[in-house]
């Protein structure tokens, strides 16, 4: 890598897709390493900050995405506002700075930036910011568009609710091409991150603790992208600690996330049912996962009654899970429906082989067992939840998607051919 500092006097050229303007050496180094790995020429990362970008804009069109260090600015918001008016709305601006200040962050979001990254920079955050730029909207800014909230709840432990939440989310994202987030509200024993071989982010515990602390910056730093279309918010808190959860904070969290995704799938542990009534009443879709057993009959009936008494307006989808010959204590579906006074909408077969393969490989069923009956049943669920809608109109792969593709694990590139 060249140690030469490029500047406009040097004849630096504005790249059509990406540029970064930073101030000090540490940020320069991290940014150049990252840019190089993304396949951008080294000269796309310049030492010079906001002023240099403004200067280059006098004689060149802006790139599609630009990262700006604002530490040298006395009035960062004014500087950013000016840059946005100079560069136009097609140029996505990501700001970098040392100040960890929510008020400043909000002001800059309102000015129209896509994301704000607090130094020191780490490549994961850069990837994430690029994903936000790819989605064409800020990570914290609410838009008119509202995500569909899908809550998955199991009648009993082990019925496969988490497996369904993870894989349905994955299919909504990868197969049906929606922007999807998965929120795992089992902060201690949740398995969604594990199932996708992701390191759970830090911060969800603080978020669910107090509504005052919910903000876009905090969510952005806690959410882990699995790919450009699919992100996971989960935790692995100590098992011997009490983890308090404030229902107001969860509502605030979802409200903050709503503008940024097409679907938010929540894996709701059933012991939270009583404390998360507000969440249930705001859901657009509730997926009740049950096994076909006597206990399943009793608890499906009880949960359905509880949902009715909460006046939940969301659609209820009843999923008979892990159905098959390998399972003991099963009743037949007609007896189940009669006993629970409930109609089974979908059946997910027991498939020990595929589910074990996926679990042990940290991969979604859609990527590792794409033709298995269990995957097809999950795809039918994803389709039902999306109202039979076709792909989320992401259109052709653009440059950012290609780049993200190269940064992603290979598994997420596989497509399902149902
Ligand atoms: N359709 C299925 N076929 C076979 N095993 C399954 C299936 N669904 C889930 N499992 C397995 O059952 C166990 C419990 O699943 P999980 O999704 O964690 O259930 P829950 O969240 O309802 O407690 C896990 O070991 C999982 O791999
Ligand atoms: Mg679970």
Coordinates of C-alpha atoms and ligand atoms in Angstrom, one line a residue:
X1 CA 0.0 0.0 0.0
X2 CA 1.3 3.4 -0.9
X3 CA 2.0 5.8 2.0
X4 CA 1.5 8.8 -0.2
X5 CA -1.3 11.1 0.9
X6 CA -3.5 12.0 -1.9
X7 CA -5.0 15.4 -2.0
X8 CA -6.7 17.5 -4.6
X9 CA -3.5 19.3 -5.4
X10 CA -2.1 15.9 -6.2
X11 CA -4.8 15.5 -8.7
X12 CA -7.0 13.1 -6.7
X13 CA -9.9 12.0 -8.8
X14 CA -13.5 11.6 -7.5
X15 CA -14.4 7.9 -7.7
X16 CA -17.9 7.3 -9.1
X17 CA -19.0 4.9 -6.3
X18 CA -17.1 5.6 -3.2
X19 CA -14.9 8.2 -1.5
X20 CA -13.8 8.8 2.1
X21 CA -12.3 12.0 3.5
X22 CA -10.7 11.5 6.9
X23 CA -8.5 13.5 9.2
X24 CA -6.0 11.6 11.2
X25 CA -3.7 8.7 10.5
X26 CA -5.4 6.0 12.5
X27 CA -8.7 6.5 10.8
X28 CA -6.9 6.8 7.4
X29 CA -5.2 3.4 8.0
X30 CA -8.4 1.5 9.0
X31 CA -10.4 3.1 6.2
X32 CA -7.8 2.4 3.5
X33 CA -7.5 -1.3 4.7
X34 CA -11.3 -1.6 4.6
X35 CA -11.7 0.2 1.2
X36 CA -9.0 -2.0 -0.3
X37 CA -10.7 -5.1 0.9
X38 CA -13.9 -3.9 -0.7
X39 CA -12.0 -3.5 -4.0
X40 CA -11.9 0.3 -4.1
X41 CA -8.7 2.0 -5.3
X42 CA -6.6 3.4 -2.4
X43 CA -7.0 6.9 -3.7
X44 CA -10.7 6.7 -2.8
X45 CA -9.6 7.4 0.8
X46 CA -8.3 10.9 1.1
X47 CA -6.8 12.8 4.0
X48 CA -8.6 16.1 4.1
X49 CA -12.0 15.9 5.8
X50 CA -15.2 17.7 4.8
X51 CA -13.4 20.7 3.3
X52 CA -11.6 18.6 0.8
X53 CA -14.8 16.9 -0.3
X54 CA -16.5 20.3 -0.7
X55 CA -13.5 21.5 -2.8
X56 CA -13.6 18.5 -5.0
X57 CA -17.3 18.9 -5.6
X58 CA -16.6 22.2 -7.3
X59 CA -15.2 20.3 -10.3
X60 CA -16.5 16.7 -10.0
X61 CA -19.8 14.9 -9.5
X62 CA -20.3 13.2 -6.1
X63 CA -19.8 9.5 -5.7
X64 CA -22.8 7.3 -4.7
X65 CA -21.5 6.9 -1.2
X66 CA -19.1 9.1 0.8
X67 CA -17.7 8.8 4.3
X68 CA -16.7 12.1 6.0
X69 CA -14.6 12.6 9.1
X70 CA -16.0 15.7 10.9
X71 CA -13.6 16.0 13.7
X72 CA -11.9 19.0 12.2
X73 CA -15.2 21.0 12.0
X74 CA -16.3 23.5 14.6
X75 CA -19.9 23.3 13.5
X76 CA -20.3 19.7 12.2
X77 CA -24.0 20.0 11.5
X78 CA -23.6 23.1 9.4
X79 CA -20.8 21.5 7.5
X80 CA -22.8 18.4 6.8
X81 CA -25.9 20.3 5.8
X82 CA -23.7 22.2 3.3
X83 CA -22.2 19.0 1.9
X84 CA -25.6 17.5 1.5
X85 CA -26.9 20.4 -0.4
X86 CA -23.8 20.4 -2.6
X87 CA -23.8 16.6 -3.3
X88 CA -27.5 16.0 -3.8
X89 CA -29.8 13.3 -2.6
X90 CA -28.3 10.5 -4.7
X91 CA -25.1 10.7 -2.7
X92 CA -25.3 8.8 0.6
X93 CA -23.4 10.4 3.3
X94 CA -21.9 8.5 6.3
X95 CA -20.3 10.6 8.9
X96 CA -17.4 9.7 11.2
X97 CA -16.4 11.5 14.4
X98 CA -15.1 11.1 17.9
X99 CA -18.2 12.6 19.7
X100 CA -20.4 9.9 21.1
X101 CA -23.3 12.3 21.4
X102 CA -26.9 11.3 20.7
X103 CA -28.1 14.9 20.2
X104 CA -25.5 15.5 17.5
X105 CA -26.3 12.1 15.9
X106 CA -30.0 13.0 15.7
X107 CA -29.3 16.5 14.3
X108 CA -27.2 14.9 11.6
X109 CA -29.8 12.3 10.8
X110 CA -32.3 15.0 10.4
X111 CA -29.9 16.8 8.1
X112 CA -30.0 13.7 5.9
X113 CA -27.0 11.6 6.7
X114 CA -27.3 7.8 6.4
X115 CA -25.3 6.9 9.5
X116 CA -22.8 8.2 12.0
X117 CA -19.9 6.1 13.2
X118 CA -18.0 6.8 16.4
X119 CA -14.3 6.4 16.3
X120 CA -12.3 4.2 16.5
X121 CA -13.6 2.7 13.3
X122 CA -14.0 -1.0 13.0
X123 CA -14.6 -2.8 9.8
X124 CA -17.9 -4.3 11.0
X125 CA -19.3 -0.9 11.5
X126 CA -18.2 0.2 8.1
X127 CA -19.9 -2.8 6.6
X128 CA -23.0 -2.0 8.5
X129 CA -23.0 1.6 7.4
X130 CA -22.5 0.6 3.9
X131 CA -25.5 -1.8 4.2
X132 CA -27.6 1.2 5.5
X133 CA -26.4 3.2 2.5
X134 CA -27.4 0.3 0.3
X135 CA -30.9 0.4 1.8
X136 CA -30.9 4.0 0.9
X137 CA -32.0 5.2 4.3
X138 CA -30.6 6.1 7.6
X139 CA -30.3 3.5 10.4
X140 CA -32.1 5.6 12.9
X141 CA -34.5 7.8 10.9
X142 CA -38.1 6.8 10.9
X143 CA -39.8 6.9 7.6
X144 CA -43.4 6.7 6.7
X145 CA -43.0 3.1 5.7
X146 CA -43.7 0.7 8.5
X147 CA -42.3 -2.7 9.0
X148 CA -44.6 -5.6 9.4
X149 CA -44.2 -7.0 12.9
X150 CA -44.2 -10.8 13.2
X151 CA -44.2 -12.4 16.6
X152 CA -43.3 -16.0 16.9
X153 CA -44.4 -17.7 20.1
X154 CA -44.2 -21.4 21.0
X155 CA -46.8 -23.1 23.2
X156 CA -44.1 -25.1 24.9
X157 CA -40.3 -25.3 25.1
X158 CA -38.7 -27.3 22.3
X159 CA -41.6 -27.1 19.8
X160 CA -39.3 -25.4 17.3
X161 CA -40.4 -21.8 17.7
X162 CA -36.9 -20.4 17.5
X163 CA -36.1 -22.6 14.5
X164 CA -39.1 -21.2 12.8
X165 CA -38.3 -17.6 13.7
X166 CA -34.8 -17.7 12.4
X167 CA -35.5 -19.6 9.2
X168 CA -38.6 -17.7 8.3
X169 CA -36.7 -14.4 8.8
X170 CA -33.9 -15.7 6.7
X171 CA -36.3 -16.8 3.9
X172 CA -38.2 -13.5 4.0
X173 CA -34.8 -11.8 3.5
X174 CA -32.9 -14.1 1.1
X175 CA -35.7 -15.7 -0.8
X176 CA -38.4 -13.1 -0.8
X177 CA -35.9 -10.2 -0.8
X178 CA -37.3 -8.2 2.0
X179 CA -35.2 -6.2 4.4
X180 CA -35.7 -8.2 7.5
X181 CA -34.6 -8.0 11.2
X182 CA -34.8 -10.7 13.7
X183 CA -35.2 -9.7 17.4
X184 CA -34.5 -12.5 19.9
X185 CA -36.1 -11.5 23.2
X186 CA -34.6 -14.5 25.0
X187 CA -31.6 -12.5 26.2
X188 CA -30.0 -15.3 28.1
X189 CA -30.7 -18.5 26.3
X190 CA -31.7 -17.2 22.9
X191 CA -30.3 -19.3 20.0
X192 CA -30.9 -17.2 17.0
X193 CA -27.3 -15.8 16.8
X194 CA -25.9 -19.2 17.4
X195 CA -28.1 -20.7 14.7
X196 CA -26.7 -18.3 12.2
X197 CA -23.1 -18.4 13.5
X198 CA -23.1 -14.8 14.4
X199 CA -21.5 -13.1 17.4
X200 CA -24.4 -11.5 19.3
X201 CA -24.0 -7.7 19.5
X202 CA -23.7 -5.9 22.8
X203 CA -26.3 -3.5 24.0
X204 CA -29.6 -5.2 23.7
X205 CA -29.7 -5.6 27.4
X206 CA -29.3 -1.9 28.0
X207 CA -31.9 -1.2 25.3
X208 CA -34.6 -3.3 26.8
X209 CA -33.8 -2.0 30.2
X210 CA -35.0 1.6 29.9
X211 CA -37.0 3.4 27.3
X212 CA -35.0 6.5 27.8
X213 CA -31.9 4.8 26.4
X214 CA -33.4 3.6 23.2
X215 CA -31.9 5.5 20.3
X216 CA -30.9 4.8 16.7
X217 CA -27.2 4.9 17.5
X218 CA -27.5 2.3 20.2
X219 CA -29.6 0.0 18.1
X220 CA -27.2 0.4 15.1
X221 CA -24.3 -0.6 17.3
X222 CA -26.1 -3.6 18.7
X223 CA -27.6 -5.1 15.6
X224 CA -25.6 -7.6 13.7
X225 CA -25.9 -7.9 9.9
X226 CA -26.0 -11.4 8.6
X227 CA -26.2 -10.0 5.1
X228 CA -27.4 -6.8 3.4
X229 CA -31.0 -8.0 3.8
X230 CA -31.0 -9.7 7.1
X231 CA -29.9 -8.4 10.6
X232 CA -30.1 -10.0 14.0
X233 CA -30.6 -8.3 17.4
X234 CA -29.9 -10.7 20.2
X235 CA -27.8 -11.2 23.3
X236 CA -26.1 -13.8 25.4
X237 CA -26.4 -12.4 28.9
X238 CA -25.1 -14.2 31.9
X239 CA -27.4 -17.0 33.0
X240 CA -27.1 -16.3 36.7
X241 CA -28.2 -12.7 36.5
X242 CA -31.6 -11.2 36.5
X243 CA -32.2 -9.4 33.2
X244 CA -35.0 -6.9 33.6
X245 CA -37.1 -6.0 30.6
X246 CA -39.2 -2.9 30.3
X247 CA -42.2 -3.3 28.0
X248 CA -42.1 0.4 27.2
X249 CA -38.4 0.0 26.1
X250 CA -39.3 -2.9 23.8
X251 CA -42.1 -0.9 22.2
X252 CA -39.7 2.1 21.8
X253 CA -37.1 -0.2 20.3
X254 CA -39.5 -1.5 17.7
X255 CA -40.8 1.9 16.9
X256 CA -37.3 3.1 16.2
X257 CA -36.7 0.0 14.0
X258 CA -40.0 0.2 12.1
X259 CA -38.9 2.6 9.4
X260 CA -35.8 0.7 8.5
X261 CA -37.1 -2.8 7.7
X262 CA -39.9 -4.5 5.7
X263 CA -40.2 -7.2 8.4
X264 CA -39.3 -7.5 12.0
X265 CA -39.6 -11.1 13.3
X266 CA -39.6 -11.4 17.0
X267 CA -38.7 -14.6 18.8
X268 CA -40.8 -14.2 21.9
X269 CA -40.2 -16.7 24.8
X270 CA -43.6 -17.7 26.1
X271 CA -42.7 -16.7 29.7
X272 CA -42.7 -13.1 28.4
X273 CA -46.3 -13.3 27.2
X274 CA -47.7 -11.8 30.3
X275 CA -45.2 -8.9 30.5
X276 CA -45.2 -8.1 26.7
X277 CA -48.9 -7.6 26.1
X278 CA -48.3 -4.3 24.4
X279 CA -46.0 -5.9 22.0
X280 CA -48.5 -8.6 21.2
X281 CA -51.3 -6.0 20.6
X282 CA -49.1 -4.1 18.1
X283 CA -48.1 -7.2 16.1
X284 CA -49.4 -7.5 12.5
X285 CA -48.8 -11.3 12.5
X286 CA -48.7 -13.7 15.4
X287 CA -47.3 -17.2 14.6
X288 CA -48.3 -19.7 17.3
X289 CA -46.1 -22.7 17.1
X290 CA -47.2 -25.9 18.7
X291 CA -46.6 -29.6 18.7
X292 CA -49.5 -32.0 18.1
X293 CA -49.7 -33.3 21.7
X294 CA -52.2 -33.1 24.5
X295 CA -50.2 -30.5 26.2
X296 CA -50.0 -28.6 22.9
X297 CA -53.8 -28.7 22.7
X298 CA -54.2 -27.3 26.2
X299 CA -51.6 -24.5 25.8
X300 CA -52.7 -23.5 22.2
X301 CA -56.2 -23.1 23.6
X302 CA -54.9 -21.1 26.6
X303 CA -52.7 -18.8 24.5
X304 CA -55.4 -18.3 21.9
X305 CA -57.8 -17.3 24.7
X306 CA -55.2 -14.9 26.2
X307 CA -54.6 -13.3 22.8
X308 CA -58.3 -12.9 22.3
X309 CA -58.7 -11.2 25.7
X310 CA -55.9 -8.8 24.7
X311 CA -57.9 -7.9 21.6
X312 CA -54.9 -8.6 19.4
X313 CA -55.6 -7.4 15.9
X314 CA -52.8 -9.2 14.2
X315 CA -53.4 -12.3 12.0
X316 CA -53.0 -15.5 13.9
X317 CA -51.2 -18.3 12.0
X318 CA -51.2 -21.7 13.8
X319 CA -48.2 -23.9 12.9
X320 CA -48.1 -27.5 13.9
X321 CA -44.3 -28.1 14.2
X322 CA -42.1 -31.1 14.3
X323 CA -44.8 -33.3 13.0
X324 CA -43.8 -36.8 11.9
X325 CA -43.4 -40.4 12.7
X326 CA -40.2 -39.9 14.7
X327 CA -42.1 -38.0 17.4
X328 CA -43.9 -39.6 20.3
X329 CA -47.1 -38.6 22.0
X330 CA -48.6 -37.0 18.9
X331 CA -52.3 -36.7 18.4
X332 CA -53.8 -36.6 14.9
X333 CA -54.4 -33.1 13.4
X334 CA -58.2 -33.4 13.4
X335 CA -58.2 -34.3 17.1
X336 CA -55.8 -31.5 17.8
X337 CA -58.0 -28.9 16.0
X338 CA -61.1 -30.1 17.7
X339 CA -59.5 -30.2 21.2
X340 CA -57.8 -26.8 20.8
X341 CA -60.7 -25.2 18.9
X342 CA -58.2 -23.9 16.5
X343 CA -57.4 -24.5 12.9
X344 CA -53.9 -25.6 11.9
X345 CA -52.7 -23.3 9.1
X346 CA -49.4 -24.9 8.3
X347 CA -47.5 -28.1 9.2
X348 CA -43.7 -28.2 9.6
X349 CA -42.4 -31.7 9.4
X350 CA -39.9 -33.2 11.8
X351 CA -36.6 -33.4 10.0
X352 CA -33.9 -34.4 12.3
X353 CA -31.2 -34.7 9.6
X354 CA -31.6 -31.2 8.0
X355 CA -32.2 -29.4 11.2
X356 CA -29.2 -30.9 12.8
X357 CA -27.1 -30.2 9.8
X358 CA -28.2 -26.5 9.8
X359 CA -27.8 -26.2 13.6
X360 CA -24.3 -27.7 13.7
X361 CA -23.2 -25.7 10.7
X362 CA -24.5 -22.4 12.0
X363 CA -26.5 -22.0 8.8
X364 CA -30.1 -21.4 7.8
X365 CA -32.1 -24.3 6.4
X366 CA -32.6 -22.3 3.3
X367 CA -28.9 -22.2 2.6
X368 CA -28.0 -25.8 3.6
X369 CA -31.1 -27.9 2.9
X370 CA -32.9 -25.8 0.3
X371 CA -34.9 -28.7 -1.2
X372 CA -35.9 -30.3 2.1
X373 CA -39.6 -30.5 2.9
X374 CA -39.1 -28.6 6.1
X375 CA -37.5 -25.7 4.2
X376 CA -40.4 -25.7 1.7
X377 CA -42.9 -25.6 4.6
X378 CA -41.0 -22.7 6.1
X379 CA -41.0 -20.9 2.8
X380 CA -44.8 -21.4 2.6
X381 CA -45.0 -19.7 6.0
X382 CA -42.8 -16.8 4.9
X383 CA -45.0 -16.4 1.8
X384 CA -48.2 -16.5 3.9
X385 CA -46.8 -13.8 6.2
X386 CA -45.9 -11.6 3.3
X387 CA -49.4 -12.0 1.9
X388 CA -48.1 -14.0 -1.1
X389 CA -46.1 -10.9 -2.1
X390 CA -43.3 -11.3 -4.5
X391 CA -39.8 -10.2 -4.0
X392 CA -39.3 -7.0 -2.1
X393 CA -38.4 -5.1 -5.2
X394 CA -34.8 -4.6 -4.5
X395 CA -34.4 -4.7 -8.2
X396 CA -31.1 -5.5 -9.8
X397 CA -28.0 -5.9 -7.7
X398 CA -26.3 -2.6 -7.5
X399 CA -22.7 -1.9 -6.7
X400 CA -23.2 -1.8 -3.0
X401 CA -24.9 -5.2 -3.0
X402 CA -22.1 -6.6 -5.0
X403 CA -19.6 -5.3 -2.5
X404 CA -21.6 -6.6 0.4
X405 CA -21.8 -9.9 -1.4
X406 CA -18.1 -10.1 -1.5
X407 CA -17.8 -9.2 2.2
X408 CA -20.5 -11.8 3.2
X409 CA -20.1 -15.4 4.1
X410 CA -20.6 -17.6 1.1
X411 CA -23.6 -19.3 2.6
X412 CA -25.8 -16.2 2.2
X413 CA -25.2 -16.1 -1.5
X414 CA -26.9 -19.4 -2.2
X415 CA -30.4 -19.1 -3.4
X416 CA -33.2 -21.5 -3.0
X417 CA -34.8 -23.0 -6.0
X418 CA -38.1 -24.2 -4.7
Ligands
LIG1 N1 -38.7 -29.4 12.3 C1 -37.8 -29.9 13.1 N2 -37.3 -31.1 12.9 C2 -36.4 -31.6 13.8 N3 -35.9 -31.0 14.8 C3 -36.3 -29.7 15.1 C4 -37.3 -29.1 14.2 N4 -37.6 -27.9 14.7 C5 -36.8 -27.7 15.8 N5 -36.0 -28.8 16.0 C6 -35.1 -29.0 17.1 O1 -35.8 -29.0 18.3 C7 -35.0 -28.3 19.4 C8 -35.9 -27.2 19.9 O2 -36.0 -26.2 18.9 P1 -36.2 -24.7 19.1 O3 -36.5 -24.1 17.8 O4 -35.1 -24.2 20.0 O5 -37.6 -24.7 20.0 P2 -38.2 -23.6 20.9 O6 -37.7 -22.3 20.5 O7 -39.7 -23.8 20.7 O8 -37.9 -24.0 22.3 C9 -33.7 -27.9 18.7 O9 -32.8 -28.9 19.0 C10 -34.1 -27.9 17.3 O10 -32.9 -28.2 16.5
LIG2 MG1 -36.9 -20.8 21.6

